[in-house]
Coordinates of C-alpha atoms in Angstrom, one line a residue:
M18 CA 12.2 -14.5 42.3
S19 CA 13.2 -14.1 38.7
R20 CA 10.5 -13.6 36.1
D21 CA 10.1 -12.7 32.5
P22 CA 9.3 -9.0 32.1
V23 CA 5.7 -8.0 31.5
V24 CA 5.1 -6.8 27.9
H25 CA 3.7 -3.3 27.7
G26 CA 2.7 -0.8 25.0
G27 CA 5.2 1.7 23.7
V28 CA 8.3 1.0 21.7
G29 CA 11.9 1.0 23.0
D30 CA 14.8 3.0 21.6
A31 CA 16.7 -0.3 20.8
E32 CA 13.9 -1.5 18.5
L33 CA 13.5 1.8 16.8
R34 CA 17.3 2.0 16.2
A35 CA 17.2 -1.5 14.7
Q36 CA 14.5 -0.2 12.3
G37 CA 16.4 2.9 11.5
L38 CA 13.7 5.0 13.1
S39 CA 13.6 7.7 15.8
R40 CA 10.8 8.6 18.3
D41 CA 10.1 11.8 16.4
G42 CA 9.4 9.9 13.2
V43 CA 7.0 7.3 14.7
L44 CA 3.3 7.5 15.4
D45 CA 2.6 5.5 18.6
F46 CA -0.8 3.9 18.8
S47 CA 0.3 1.3 21.4
S48 CA 0.1 3.5 24.5
N49 CA -3.4 4.4 25.7
V50 CA -2.8 8.0 26.8
N51 CA -4.4 11.4 26.3
P52 CA -4.1 12.1 22.5
L53 CA -3.5 15.8 23.3
G54 CA -0.5 15.0 25.6
A55 CA 0.0 16.9 28.8
S56 CA -1.8 20.1 29.7
P57 CA 0.0 23.4 29.2
L58 CA -0.6 24.0 32.9
V59 CA 1.3 20.8 33.7
R60 CA 4.2 21.9 31.6
K61 CA 4.4 25.2 33.3
A62 CA 4.2 23.6 36.8
V63 CA 6.9 21.1 36.0
A64 CA 9.2 23.8 34.7
K65 CA 8.9 25.5 38.1
A66 CA 9.5 22.5 40.2
D67 CA 12.6 22.7 42.5
L68 CA 14.9 20.0 41.4
S69 CA 17.3 20.5 44.3
A70 CA 14.8 19.8 47.0
Y71 CA 13.5 16.4 48.2
P72 CA 9.9 15.8 47.3
D73 CA 7.2 15.7 50.0
R74 CA 7.3 12.0 51.1
D75 CA 3.6 12.2 52.0
C76 CA 2.4 14.0 48.8
L77 CA 0.1 16.0 51.0
L78 CA -0.8 18.8 48.5
L79 CA -1.6 16.3 45.8
R80 CA -3.6 14.2 48.2
E81 CA -5.6 17.2 49.3
A82 CA -6.3 18.2 45.7
L83 CA -7.5 14.6 45.0
A84 CA -9.5 14.4 48.2
A85 CA -11.4 17.6 47.2
R86 CA -12.0 16.2 43.7
L87 CA -13.2 12.7 44.9
D88 CA -14.9 13.9 48.1
V89 CA -12.9 11.5 50.3
G90 CA -10.5 12.0 53.1
V91 CA -6.8 12.5 52.6
E92 CA -6.3 9.4 54.8
N93 CA -8.1 7.4 52.1
L94 CA -5.5 8.2 49.5
L95 CA -2.0 6.9 48.6
I96 CA 0.0 8.3 45.7
G97 CA 2.3 6.0 43.7
N98 CA 5.0 6.0 41.1
G99 CA 2.4 5.0 38.6
S100 CA -0.4 2.6 39.3
T101 CA 2.0 -0.3 38.6
E102 CA 3.9 0.5 41.8
L103 CA 0.6 0.4 43.8
I104 CA -0.4 -2.9 42.2
H105 CA 2.9 -4.5 43.4
L106 CA 2.6 -2.9 46.9
L107 CA -1.0 -4.2 47.3
A108 CA 0.1 -7.7 46.3
R109 CA 2.9 -7.6 48.8
A110 CA 0.6 -6.3 51.5
F111 CA -2.4 -8.6 51.0
L112 CA -1.0 -11.7 49.2
G113 CA 1.5 -14.3 50.1
P114 CA 2.3 -18.1 50.0
Q115 CA -0.9 -19.0 51.8
A116 CA -3.1 -16.6 49.8
C117 CA -5.1 -16.9 46.6
G118 CA -5.2 -14.2 44.0
L119 CA -8.0 -14.1 41.3
I120 CA -7.4 -12.2 38.1
L121 CA -10.1 -11.5 35.5
A122 CA -8.4 -11.9 32.1
P123 CA -7.3 -11.2 29.5
T124 CA -6.0 -8.1 31.1
F125 CA -3.0 -6.0 32.2
G126 CA -0.1 -8.3 32.9
E127 CA 1.2 -6.6 36.1
Y128 CA -1.6 -8.0 38.2
E129 CA -0.4 -11.6 37.6
A130 CA 3.2 -10.6 37.8
A131 CA 2.7 -8.9 41.2
A132 CA 0.7 -11.8 42.6
R133 CA 3.3 -14.3 41.5
I134 CA 6.2 -12.3 43.0
A135 CA 4.2 -12.3 46.2
S136 CA 4.2 -16.2 45.9
A137 CA 0.4 -16.3 45.9
D138 CA -1.7 -19.1 44.5
V139 CA -2.8 -17.4 41.3
H140 CA -6.1 -18.2 39.5
V141 CA -7.1 -16.6 36.2
L142 CA -10.7 -16.4 35.0
E143 CA -10.6 -16.0 31.2
A144 CA -13.3 -14.3 29.2
V145 CA -13.5 -15.6 25.6
A146 CA -14.1 -14.0 22.2
S147 CA -17.5 -15.7 21.7
T148 CA -18.9 -13.6 24.6
G149 CA -17.2 -10.4 23.4
F150 CA -14.7 -11.0 26.2
N151 CA -17.4 -10.3 28.8
W152 CA -17.1 -12.3 32.0
S153 CA -20.1 -14.2 33.3
I154 CA -20.8 -12.4 36.6
Q155 CA -22.5 -15.5 37.9
A156 CA -19.5 -17.7 37.1
T157 CA -17.2 -15.1 38.7
V158 CA -19.2 -15.0 41.9
Q159 CA -19.1 -18.8 42.0
A160 CA -15.3 -18.7 41.5
I161 CA -14.9 -16.2 44.3
Q162 CA -17.1 -18.4 46.6
E163 CA -15.1 -21.5 45.8
L164 CA -11.6 -20.0 45.9
R165 CA -12.1 -17.5 48.7
P166 CA -9.3 -15.2 47.2
S167 CA -7.6 -12.7 49.3
V168 CA -7.4 -10.3 46.4
V169 CA -9.4 -10.0 43.1
F170 CA -8.0 -7.8 40.3
L171 CA -10.5 -6.3 37.9
C172 CA -9.5 -3.7 35.3
N173 CA -12.6 -1.6 34.5
P174 CA -12.8 -0.6 31.6
N175 CA -10.6 -3.5 30.8
N176 CA -7.3 -3.5 29.0
P177 CA -7.1 -4.6 26.2
T178 CA -10.7 -5.5 25.5
G179 CA -12.5 -2.3 26.5
V180 CA -15.2 -4.2 28.3
Y181 CA -16.8 -2.1 31.0
V182 CA -18.5 -3.9 33.9
H183 CA -21.5 -2.0 35.4
R184 CA -21.7 -0.8 39.0
A185 CA -24.3 -3.4 40.0
A186 CA -22.1 -6.3 38.8
V187 CA -19.0 -5.0 40.5
R188 CA -21.1 -4.6 43.7
K189 CA -22.0 -8.3 43.4
L190 CA -18.3 -9.3 43.2
S191 CA -17.6 -7.2 46.3
I192 CA -20.5 -8.9 48.2
A193 CA -19.3 -12.3 47.2
L194 CA -15.8 -11.5 48.3
G195 CA -16.9 -10.6 51.8
P196 CA -15.0 -8.7 54.5
T197 CA -11.8 -10.9 54.4
G198 CA -11.0 -10.2 50.7
L199 CA -10.0 -7.2 48.7
L200 CA -11.4 -6.2 45.3
V201 CA -8.8 -4.1 43.5
L202 CA -10.8 -2.2 40.9
D203 CA -8.4 -0.5 38.4
T204 CA -10.4 2.4 36.9
S205 CA -7.5 3.9 35.0
Y206 CA -9.5 4.1 31.7
A207 CA -12.8 5.2 33.3
P208 CA -12.2 8.9 32.4
F209 CA -12.4 8.0 28.8
A210 CA -15.4 5.7 29.1
D211 CA -18.3 6.5 26.7
E212 CA -20.8 6.3 29.6
P213 CA -18.7 6.5 32.8
W214 CA -20.0 5.8 36.3
D215 CA -18.5 6.9 39.5
A216 CA -16.8 4.0 41.4
T217 CA -16.0 6.1 44.4
P218 CA -19.2 5.2 46.4
L219 CA -18.0 1.6 46.3
L220 CA -15.4 2.5 48.9
R221 CA -18.2 2.2 51.4
C222 CA -18.3 -1.5 50.7
G223 CA -15.1 -1.6 52.9
N224 CA -13.4 -4.2 50.7
V225 CA -12.9 -2.2 47.5
T226 CA -9.7 -0.4 46.6
L227 CA -9.8 1.9 43.6
L228 CA -6.7 2.4 41.4
R229 CA -6.2 5.3 38.9
S230 CA -3.3 6.1 36.7
M231 CA -3.0 9.8 35.9
T232 CA -0.7 8.7 33.1
K233 CA -3.8 7.9 31.0
D234 CA -6.3 10.8 31.2
H235 CA -3.7 13.5 31.9
G236 CA -0.9 12.3 29.5
L237 CA 1.7 11.9 32.2
A238 CA 3.4 8.7 31.2
G239 CA 6.8 10.2 31.4
V240 CA 6.6 11.2 35.0
R241 CA 4.9 8.1 36.4
L242 CA 1.9 9.0 38.6
G243 CA -1.0 7.1 40.0
Y244 CA -3.1 6.8 43.1
M245 CA -5.3 4.5 45.1
A246 CA -8.3 5.2 47.2
A247 CA -9.4 2.8 50.0
R248 CA -10.2 2.5 53.7
P249 CA -7.4 4.0 55.9
P250 CA -6.2 0.5 57.2
I251 CA -5.7 -0.7 53.6
V252 CA -3.9 2.5 52.7
E253 CA -1.7 2.3 55.7
A254 CA -0.8 -1.4 55.2
T255 CA 0.2 -0.5 51.6
R256 CA 2.0 2.7 52.5
R257 CA 4.3 0.9 54.9
L258 CA 5.9 -1.0 52.0
Q259 CA 6.4 2.0 49.8
P260 CA 9.9 3.4 49.5
T261 CA 10.5 6.9 50.8
W262 CA 10.4 9.6 48.1
S263 CA 8.8 7.2 45.6
V264 CA 6.9 10.1 44.0
S265 CA 9.1 12.8 42.6
S266 CA 8.5 16.6 43.0
I267 CA 8.0 16.8 39.3
A268 CA 5.3 14.2 39.4
Q269 CA 3.5 15.8 42.4
A270 CA 3.6 19.2 40.7
A271 CA 2.3 17.7 37.5
G272 CA -0.5 16.0 39.3
I273 CA -1.7 19.1 41.1
A274 CA -1.6 21.1 37.9
A275 CA -3.4 18.4 35.9
L276 CA -6.3 18.3 38.3
A277 CA -6.7 22.0 37.9
D278 CA -7.3 21.7 34.1
E279 CA -10.3 19.5 33.6
A280 CA -11.0 21.3 30.4
H281 CA -8.0 19.5 28.9
V282 CA -9.4 16.1 29.6
V283 CA -12.8 17.2 28.3
A284 CA -11.2 18.3 25.0
A285 CA -9.4 14.9 24.8
R286 CA -12.8 13.1 25.2
C287 CA -14.1 15.0 22.2
V288 CA -11.1 14.0 20.1
I289 CA -11.4 10.4 21.2
R290 CA -15.2 10.2 20.5
E291 CA -14.7 11.5 16.9
S292 CA -11.6 9.5 16.2
K293 CA -13.0 6.2 17.6
A294 CA -16.1 6.4 15.4
Y295 CA -13.8 7.0 12.4
L296 CA -11.7 4.0 13.3
Y297 CA -14.7 1.7 13.7
D298 CA -16.1 2.9 10.3
Q299 CA -12.8 2.4 8.5
L300 CA -12.0 -1.0 10.1
A301 CA -15.5 -2.2 9.2
A302 CA -15.0 -1.1 5.6
M303 CA -11.8 -3.2 5.5
G304 CA -13.6 -6.2 7.0
V305 CA -11.5 -6.1 10.1
P306 CA -13.6 -7.1 13.2
A307 CA -13.2 -4.6 16.0
L308 CA -14.6 -5.2 19.5
P309 CA -16.9 -2.6 21.0
S310 CA -14.8 -0.7 23.5
A311 CA -15.8 1.7 26.3
A312 CA -12.2 3.0 26.5
N313 CA -9.8 5.0 24.5
F314 CA -8.6 2.0 22.5
V315 CA -9.9 -0.5 20.0
L316 CA -9.2 -4.3 19.9
A317 CA -9.1 -5.4 16.3
R318 CA -8.7 -8.9 14.9
V319 CA -6.1 -8.9 12.1
G320 CA -4.9 -12.5 11.9
D321 CA -1.1 -12.6 12.7
A322 CA -0.8 -9.7 15.1
T323 CA 3.0 -10.0 15.4
A324 CA 3.5 -9.8 11.7
V325 CA 1.0 -6.9 11.3
R326 CA 2.7 -4.9 14.0
Q327 CA 6.1 -5.4 12.5
E328 CA 5.0 -4.3 9.0
L329 CA 3.3 -1.2 10.5
L330 CA 6.5 -0.4 12.5
S331 CA 8.4 -0.5 9.2
A332 CA 6.0 2.2 8.1
G333 CA 6.7 4.3 11.2
I334 CA 3.5 3.3 13.1
V335 CA 3.3 1.3 16.3
V336 CA 0.3 -0.7 17.5
R337 CA 0.1 -3.1 20.4
D338 CA 0.6 -6.8 19.5
C339 CA -1.8 -8.5 21.9
T340 CA 0.0 -11.9 21.8
S341 CA 1.2 -11.3 25.4
F342 CA -2.5 -11.1 26.5
G343 CA -3.1 -14.5 24.9
L344 CA -4.7 -12.9 21.9
P345 CA -2.2 -13.5 19.0
A346 CA -4.8 -12.6 16.3
Y347 CA -5.5 -9.1 17.8
I348 CA -3.9 -5.7 17.8
R349 CA -4.9 -2.9 20.2
I350 CA -5.1 0.6 18.7
A351 CA -5.0 3.6 21.0
V352 CA -7.2 6.4 19.8
R353 CA -5.3 9.4 18.6
R354 CA -6.2 12.6 16.6
R355 CA -8.3 12.1 13.5
D356 CA -5.5 12.9 11.0
E357 CA -3.2 10.5 12.8
C358 CA -5.8 7.8 12.8
A359 CA -6.1 8.3 9.0
R360 CA -2.4 7.6 8.6
L361 CA -2.8 4.4 10.6
I362 CA -5.8 3.3 8.4
D363 CA -3.9 4.0 5.2
A364 CA -0.9 2.0 6.5
L365 CA -3.1 -0.9 7.8
R366 CA -4.9 -1.0 4.5
N367 CA -1.6 -1.6 2.7
V368 CA -0.4 -4.2 5.2
L369 CA -3.6 -6.2 4.9
G370 CA -3.7 -5.9 1.1
H371 CA -6.7 -3.5 0.8
G372 CA -4.7 -0.7 -0.7

């Protein structure tokens, strides 16, 4: 099945070349990753990886490290080439022409793409600006009861809105779904949440699969690494569809080293807390509405998002145009270091005529 590619953050070399720019000369606020980059421990581990040897197809050492961190069994874990691979594998395993997939939107585009590739009957439950893009849990439960979806996708905290659904509400969705459905709870941004809660106990519900992208909290976008945690039958059904050697030796080494440097993530949280407060203050001073966000990014209403992104790019700054999320008036700003955020604010002030 052919489809249009999903729009993501980041900027391609072709677009940079057209603007006469290079990656080294651009500040990227469109990718929601650790503002400190990868840990020094990760860089050392990657440098030592044996590039001539095939990677462990079972990712055993990384799964053992994660199992110890999460207090789950290694049989509850599957490592992927980024969480996006796992999203597509889950859709292939649990959706199909006779199945219904429910997506809580606006959200990450790969959920719908994966469901449609699997030929599922896709339903989208849209949150709206008037509610702060919060979903009505009662309405969501009702939709689940009426549609009886095989899979529900929920990004939590959500991309791009930063909305963070509480544990009790997620539990209600799991109960409504029942034993025949699967709640895919993507917690990729939870490590940067202002008040995080541990979703791991939800695995005891039996119908919850947790997704996590190590790209985000550990700054590993370049090596592609994510994992899922679920009951062993769910893991096995998904694993059967995964290509052999999907996760490289470099990615596995990076993941193990990243887990050993929690201080690096803690330091990033401090940077994000300070810089996010600064962004909110400065955006408010410009009269730019910004949605409260539990994650490491801010959704700001700027009018014509495509035009604003283009003008900022001309100034060497990249933000996420949220038109592809169905939000053409909004840009998403990843939280970076304070001095870098100051450069963004100065450029945005000029673009919006507040200079």
